Structures are given as C-alpha cells and as structure tokens.
Tab-separated table of C-alpha atoms in Angstrom:
chain	number	residue	atom	x	y	z
T	1	ASP	CA	-48.236	-61.492	-2.352
T	2	ALA	CA	-48.823	-61.287	1.396
T	3	GLY	CA	-45.738	-60.791	3.490
T	4	VAL	CA	-45.207	-61.992	7.044
T	5	THR	CA	-48.021	-60.954	9.367
T	6	GLN	CA	-48.042	-60.841	13.162
T	7	SER	CA	-50.699	-60.264	15.787
T	8	PRO	CA	-51.357	-58.465	17.977
T	9	THR	CA	-49.460	-55.256	17.219
T	10	HIS	CA	-49.148	-54.223	20.831
T	11	LEU	CA	-49.742	-56.012	24.112
T	12	ILE	CA	-49.559	-54.965	27.748
T	13	LYS	CA	-49.288	-57.626	30.465
T	14	THR	CA	-48.348	-57.750	34.133
T	15	ARG	CA	-45.596	-59.785	35.754
T	16	GLY	CA	-46.431	-63.462	36.142
T	17	GLN	CA	-48.980	-63.543	33.339
T	18	GLN	CA	-48.759	-65.608	30.179
T	19	VAL	CA	-48.849	-64.338	26.593
T	20	THR	CA	-49.341	-65.840	23.127
T	21	LEU	CA	-48.103	-64.145	19.972
T	22	ARG	CA	-49.054	-65.239	16.466
T	23	CYS	CA	-47.326	-65.257	13.087
T	24	SER	CA	-48.300	-66.148	9.535
T	25	PRO	CA	-45.354	-66.691	7.188
T	26	LYS	CA	-44.850	-65.190	3.751
T	27	SER	CA	-46.630	-67.104	1.006
T	28	GLY	CA	-44.541	-70.092	-0.085
T	29	HIS	CA	-42.450	-70.185	3.093
T	30	ASP	CA	-42.501	-73.166	5.454
T	31	THR	CA	-40.051	-72.173	8.199
T	32	VAL	CA	-40.682	-69.706	11.005
T	33	SER	CA	-38.105	-68.208	13.360
T	34	TRP	CA	-38.798	-66.027	16.379
T	35	TYR	CA	-36.580	-63.227	17.668
T	36	GLN	CA	-36.605	-60.885	20.657
T	37	GLN	CA	-35.362	-57.348	20.119
T	38	ALA	CA	-34.739	-55.136	23.137
T	39	LEU	CA	-34.520	-51.394	22.655
T	40	GLY	CA	-31.245	-50.380	21.005
T	41	GLN	CA	-30.194	-53.997	20.390
T	42	GLY	CA	-30.165	-56.325	17.410
T	43	PRO	CA	-32.671	-59.190	17.229
T	44	GLN	CA	-31.805	-62.224	19.406
T	45	PHE	CA	-32.777	-65.675	18.110
T	46	ILE	CA	-35.312	-67.549	20.258
T	47	PHE	CA	-36.148	-70.667	18.196
T	48	GLN	CA	-37.010	-71.965	14.753
T	49	TYR	CA	-39.884	-74.199	13.622
T	50	TYR	CA	-39.985	-76.417	10.559
T	51	GLU	CA	-42.387	-79.274	9.808
T	52	GLU	CA	-44.195	-78.508	13.076
T	53	GLU	CA	-41.095	-79.208	15.169
T	54	GLU	CA	-38.647	-76.979	17.009
T	55	ARG	CA	-35.426	-77.379	15.031
T	56	GLN	CA	-33.047	-74.955	16.743
T	57	ARG	CA	-33.143	-72.944	19.928
T	58	GLY	CA	-31.227	-69.931	21.146
T	59	ASN	CA	-30.229	-69.101	24.705
T	60	PHE	CA	-33.724	-68.562	26.126
T	61	PRO	CA	-35.326	-70.287	29.145
T	62	ASP	CA	-38.069	-72.849	28.712
T	63	ARG	CA	-40.627	-70.216	29.751
T	64	PHE	CA	-40.456	-69.489	26.033
T	65	SER	CA	-42.222	-72.143	23.977
T	66	GLY	CA	-43.767	-72.337	20.560
T	67	HIS	CA	-45.826	-74.236	18.101
T	68	GLN	CA	-46.167	-74.534	14.357
T	69	PHE	CA	-49.403	-75.519	12.674
T	70	PRO	CA	-49.923	-77.564	9.492
T	71	ASN	CA	-50.538	-74.327	7.524
T	72	TYR	CA	-47.014	-73.174	8.635
T	73	SER	CA	-48.319	-70.420	10.925
T	74	SER	CA	-46.746	-70.277	14.358
T	75	GLU	CA	-47.286	-69.182	17.935
T	76	LEU	CA	-44.837	-67.984	20.560
T	77	ASN	CA	-45.857	-68.505	24.178
T	78	VAL	CA	-44.158	-66.894	27.146
T	79	ASN	CA	-45.074	-67.993	30.678
T	80	ALA	CA	-44.451	-66.280	34.021
T	81	LEU	CA	-43.658	-62.944	32.398
T	82	LEU	CA	-40.816	-60.847	33.807
T	83	LEU	CA	-40.222	-57.126	33.402
T	84	GLY	CA	-37.187	-58.007	31.271
T	85	ASP	CA	-39.415	-59.744	28.727
T	86	SER	CA	-40.583	-56.331	27.513
T	87	ALA	CA	-39.370	-56.111	23.911
T	88	LEU	CA	-40.319	-56.198	20.246
T	89	TYR	CA	-40.975	-59.808	19.238
T	90	LEU	CA	-40.236	-60.515	15.617
T	91	CYS	CA	-41.252	-63.415	13.440
T	92	ALA	CA	-39.242	-64.240	10.328
T	93	SER	CA	-40.078	-66.737	7.609
T	94	SER	CA	-37.974	-68.579	5.064
T	95	THR	CA	-37.943	-71.765	2.987
T	96	GLY	CA	-36.306	-74.759	4.668
T	97	THR	CA	-34.001	-74.744	7.656
T	98	SER	CA	-30.897	-74.040	5.601
T	99	ALA	CA	-32.400	-71.025	3.852
T	100	HIS	CA	-30.239	-67.962	3.971
T	101	THR	CA	-32.647	-65.078	3.654
T	102	GLN	CA	-35.303	-64.489	6.289
T	103	TYR	CA	-38.143	-62.025	5.822
T	104	PHE	CA	-39.475	-60.321	8.923
T	105	GLY	CA	-42.934	-59.340	10.043
T	106	PRO	CA	-43.818	-55.987	11.624
T	107	GLY	CA	-43.382	-57.339	15.150
T	108	THR	CA	-45.414	-57.385	18.347
T	109	ARG	CA	-44.497	-54.835	21.006
T	110	LEU	CA	-44.858	-56.507	24.431
T	111	THR	CA	-44.823	-54.364	27.550
T	112	VAL	CA	-44.687	-56.093	30.944
T	113	LEU	CA	-45.677	-53.944	33.925
N	1	GLU	CA	-19.260	-68.195	19.219
N	2	ASP	CA	-20.415	-66.145	16.242
N	3	GLN	CA	-19.996	-62.381	16.640
N	4	VAL	CA	-21.066	-59.395	14.576
N	5	THR	CA	-19.922	-55.845	15.339
N	6	GLN	CA	-21.251	-52.784	13.544
N	7	SER	CA	-19.706	-49.333	13.410
N	8	PRO	CA	-20.332	-46.541	13.871
N	9	GLU	CA	-23.243	-46.858	16.326
N	10	ALA	CA	-24.712	-43.627	14.959
N	11	LEU	CA	-24.035	-41.552	11.879
N	12	ARG	CA	-25.329	-38.133	10.913
N	13	LEU	CA	-25.011	-37.039	7.281
N	14	GLN	CA	-26.091	-34.098	5.205
N	15	GLU	CA	-28.264	-34.880	2.218
N	16	GLY	CA	-25.962	-35.862	-0.655
N	17	GLU	CA	-22.995	-36.676	1.624
N	18	SER	CA	-21.897	-40.238	0.773
N	19	SER	CA	-20.548	-42.587	3.471
N	20	SER	CA	-20.086	-46.233	4.466
N	21	LEU	CA	-21.273	-48.419	7.324
N	22	ASN	CA	-19.063	-51.234	8.575
N	23	CYS	CA	-19.936	-54.763	9.717
N	24	SER	CA	-17.161	-56.956	11.121
N	25	TYR	CA	-17.990	-60.616	11.637
N	26	THR	CA	-16.475	-63.712	13.221
N	27	VAL	CA	-18.369	-66.768	12.003
N	28	SER	CA	-17.315	-70.354	11.422
N	29	GLY	CA	-17.940	-71.159	7.799
N	30	LEU	CA	-19.898	-68.152	6.576
N	31	ARG	CA	-23.157	-69.196	4.900
N	32	GLY	CA	-24.508	-65.724	4.325
N	33	LEU	CA	-24.101	-62.057	5.264
N	34	PHE	CA	-27.324	-60.041	5.426
N	35	TRP	CA	-28.230	-56.384	5.494
N	36	TYR	CA	-31.591	-55.110	6.735
N	37	ARG	CA	-33.112	-51.688	7.172
N	38	GLN	CA	-35.279	-51.078	10.242
N	39	ASP	CA	-37.521	-48.083	10.863
N	40	PRO	CA	-38.469	-47.239	14.486
N	41	GLY	CA	-40.940	-49.738	15.957
N	42	LYS	CA	-41.098	-51.772	12.734
N	43	GLY	CA	-39.710	-55.116	11.623
N	44	PRO	CA	-36.441	-55.296	9.658
N	45	GLU	CA	-36.785	-54.915	5.884
N	46	PHE	CA	-34.518	-57.160	3.805
N	47	LEU	CA	-31.939	-55.399	1.648
N	48	PHE	CA	-29.142	-57.792	0.561
N	49	THR	CA	-27.643	-61.248	1.008
N	50	LEU	CA	-23.951	-61.789	0.190
N	51	TYR	CA	-22.374	-65.232	0.102
N	52	SER	CA	-18.690	-64.962	-0.741
N	53	ALA	CA	-15.786	-62.540	-0.508
N	54	GLY	CA	-15.663	-60.158	-3.436
N	55	GLU	CA	-19.400	-60.207	-4.000
N	56	GLU	CA	-21.212	-56.883	-4.435
N	57	LYS	CA	-24.916	-56.019	-4.685
N	58	GLU	CA	-26.634	-52.727	-5.416
N	59	LYS	CA	-30.093	-51.281	-4.905
N	60	GLU	CA	-30.812	-47.642	-5.666
N	61	ARG	CA	-28.388	-45.581	-3.518
N	62	LEU	CA	-27.125	-48.603	-1.556
N	63	LYS	CA	-24.260	-50.932	-2.375
N	64	ALA	CA	-23.109	-53.836	-0.189
N	65	THR	CA	-19.676	-55.435	-0.415
N	66	LEU	CA	-18.105	-58.421	1.344
N	67	THR	CA	-14.567	-59.441	2.339
N	68	LYS	CA	-13.454	-62.409	4.443
N	69	LYS	CA	-13.754	-60.415	7.666
N	70	GLU	CA	-16.158	-57.553	7.054
N	71	SER	CA	-18.922	-56.095	4.961
N	72	PHE	CA	-19.592	-52.516	3.986
N	73	LEU	CA	-22.850	-50.789	3.147
N	74	HIS	CA	-22.061	-47.796	0.962
N	75	ILE	CA	-24.675	-45.058	0.741
N	76	THR	CA	-24.291	-42.731	-2.225
N	77	ALA	CA	-25.878	-39.266	-2.152
N	78	PRO	CA	-28.281	-40.161	0.670
N	79	LYS	CA	-31.696	-38.558	1.067
N	80	PRO	CA	-33.629	-37.909	4.314
N	81	GLU	CA	-35.819	-40.943	3.583
N	82	ASP	CA	-32.720	-43.142	3.947
N	83	SER	CA	-32.752	-42.346	7.679
N	84	ALA	CA	-33.172	-45.633	9.581
N	85	THR	CA	-31.220	-48.220	11.550
N	86	TYR	CA	-29.215	-50.554	9.334
N	87	LEU	CA	-28.713	-54.067	10.702
N	88	CYS	CA	-26.067	-56.553	9.634
N	89	ALA	CA	-26.311	-60.298	10.350
N	90	ALA	CA	-24.083	-63.283	9.577
N	91	SER	CA	-24.937	-66.985	9.556
N	92	GLY	CA	-22.528	-69.895	9.863
N	93	GLY	CA	-22.942	-73.631	10.079
N	94	SER	CA	-26.214	-73.450	12.025
N	95	TYR	CA	-27.754	-71.183	9.363
N	96	ILE	CA	-29.155	-69.041	12.198
N	97	PRO	CA	-28.131	-65.402	11.693
N	98	THR	CA	-26.338	-63.498	14.454
N	99	PHE	CA	-27.224	-59.812	14.366
N	100	GLY	CA	-25.170	-56.763	15.197
N	101	ARG	CA	-26.606	-53.888	17.207
N	102	GLY	CA	-27.094	-51.763	14.112
N	103	THR	CA	-26.021	-48.339	12.880
N	104	SER	CA	-28.521	-45.535	13.350
N	105	LEU	CA	-28.355	-43.258	10.296
N	106	ILE	CA	-29.839	-39.766	10.220
N	107	VAL	CA	-29.730	-37.796	6.974
N	108	HIS	CA	-30.403	-34.071	7.334
N	109	PRO	CA	-31.990	-32.132	4.457
C-alpha cells in the first residue's frame, strides 16, 4: 500500500521565482492538506483540497495557491518567492474533510536564495 | 484561537530511563488529539489519535493519554532508536490540526 508521495525531494530557487510542488495521496484517501514547516517549528497549515476545491485556508498570502486533480493528487504553487519561504513543505492526506487522522509525506525541502 | 504547547522543548535520557512528554492544548470542541514522530528532514510519522478524556493508546514502548486540558506521551525504557522529535497536534471545530513546536528527544546508549 503506497503511502503519501511528494516530489521533488529538494529544490533550490532564487527570490522572485515561482515553484510547483507535487503530492500523491495515500491509496484510498481523497483529501490533501499542505503545511509549511520552518526549522525548529511545528507544521503550519496552508490549505486543504477536497473534490478539487480549496475547502479551508490558513493564514498564508495568495502567493500560495493550489490545485487538486480528479485522481486526488495535488499541487502547491508559490509565486514571487521570498527568502522566508525557505522551509520543508509537507503534504498530508486523509479521507473527507472531517477526517481526524492525517498521514504525511516525506516533504519537499525548498531553499530560496 | 487554538493553541498547543509542548514541554519540555528538549529531553535527554539514558537508555532505559522512562519519562513523559507533555502537550497542553486550548481548542474549542476537541475533535482529536494527535501524536506524531518526526526524524530530521523527514515527514511526521503518525503514532496515535485520541478523542476523549480518559482515553489511552499504546504502541511498543509508547503510551499516550488524554485529559480535558493536556495529553502525555509516556516512553517506557527508551532505546536510542526512539530519538526523534515528537509532535502533538489538536483539532477543533474546523478539523484542521494545530501543531505544537515539538519535543526533541535524545536517548543515549
């Protein structure tokens, strides 16, 4: 049973560029949530996708956007990158928007220079 | 606003020395309290979900308990491979978990 997968593993970008991160949920899951985790901090919720729509959003600017595809996979896009966007980006999957347990992928380490 | 506070920030134990990690939460209408283990540079690994005060769950050397204001992760006779950061999260009415900053555990052989 495949768990949550994310790509790429690592990414280096410069300020002002745009980046796209990808996530495939655990088999049987239909909901994807994205988190940003800075060094030494807990994960911070960015947004959640269900039925190809953004259902909930955390306190992140609209430079952060996403998409969910019919096969439940998801993308996170960040425009106009800032140095402060450097972090580990985590994708978590679950079943339904009221599911309690989320399972995380290995993350994408984004470095902005 | 939902809040989760974990203590201590860091904990060093000798192999076999049992201890507990604390997670205090302030959440409107708790829907679930979660514990994850995270190794450096990796994604969090799910350990437990607790739903109501008095509930307990166990897995190998780990046992999680829940009261109305806090949760404890008890580690019995830890081994060096238990070294990791342990994250606690709580979800309320929005079902979106709020995470604490974690407790970094190091177990010395």
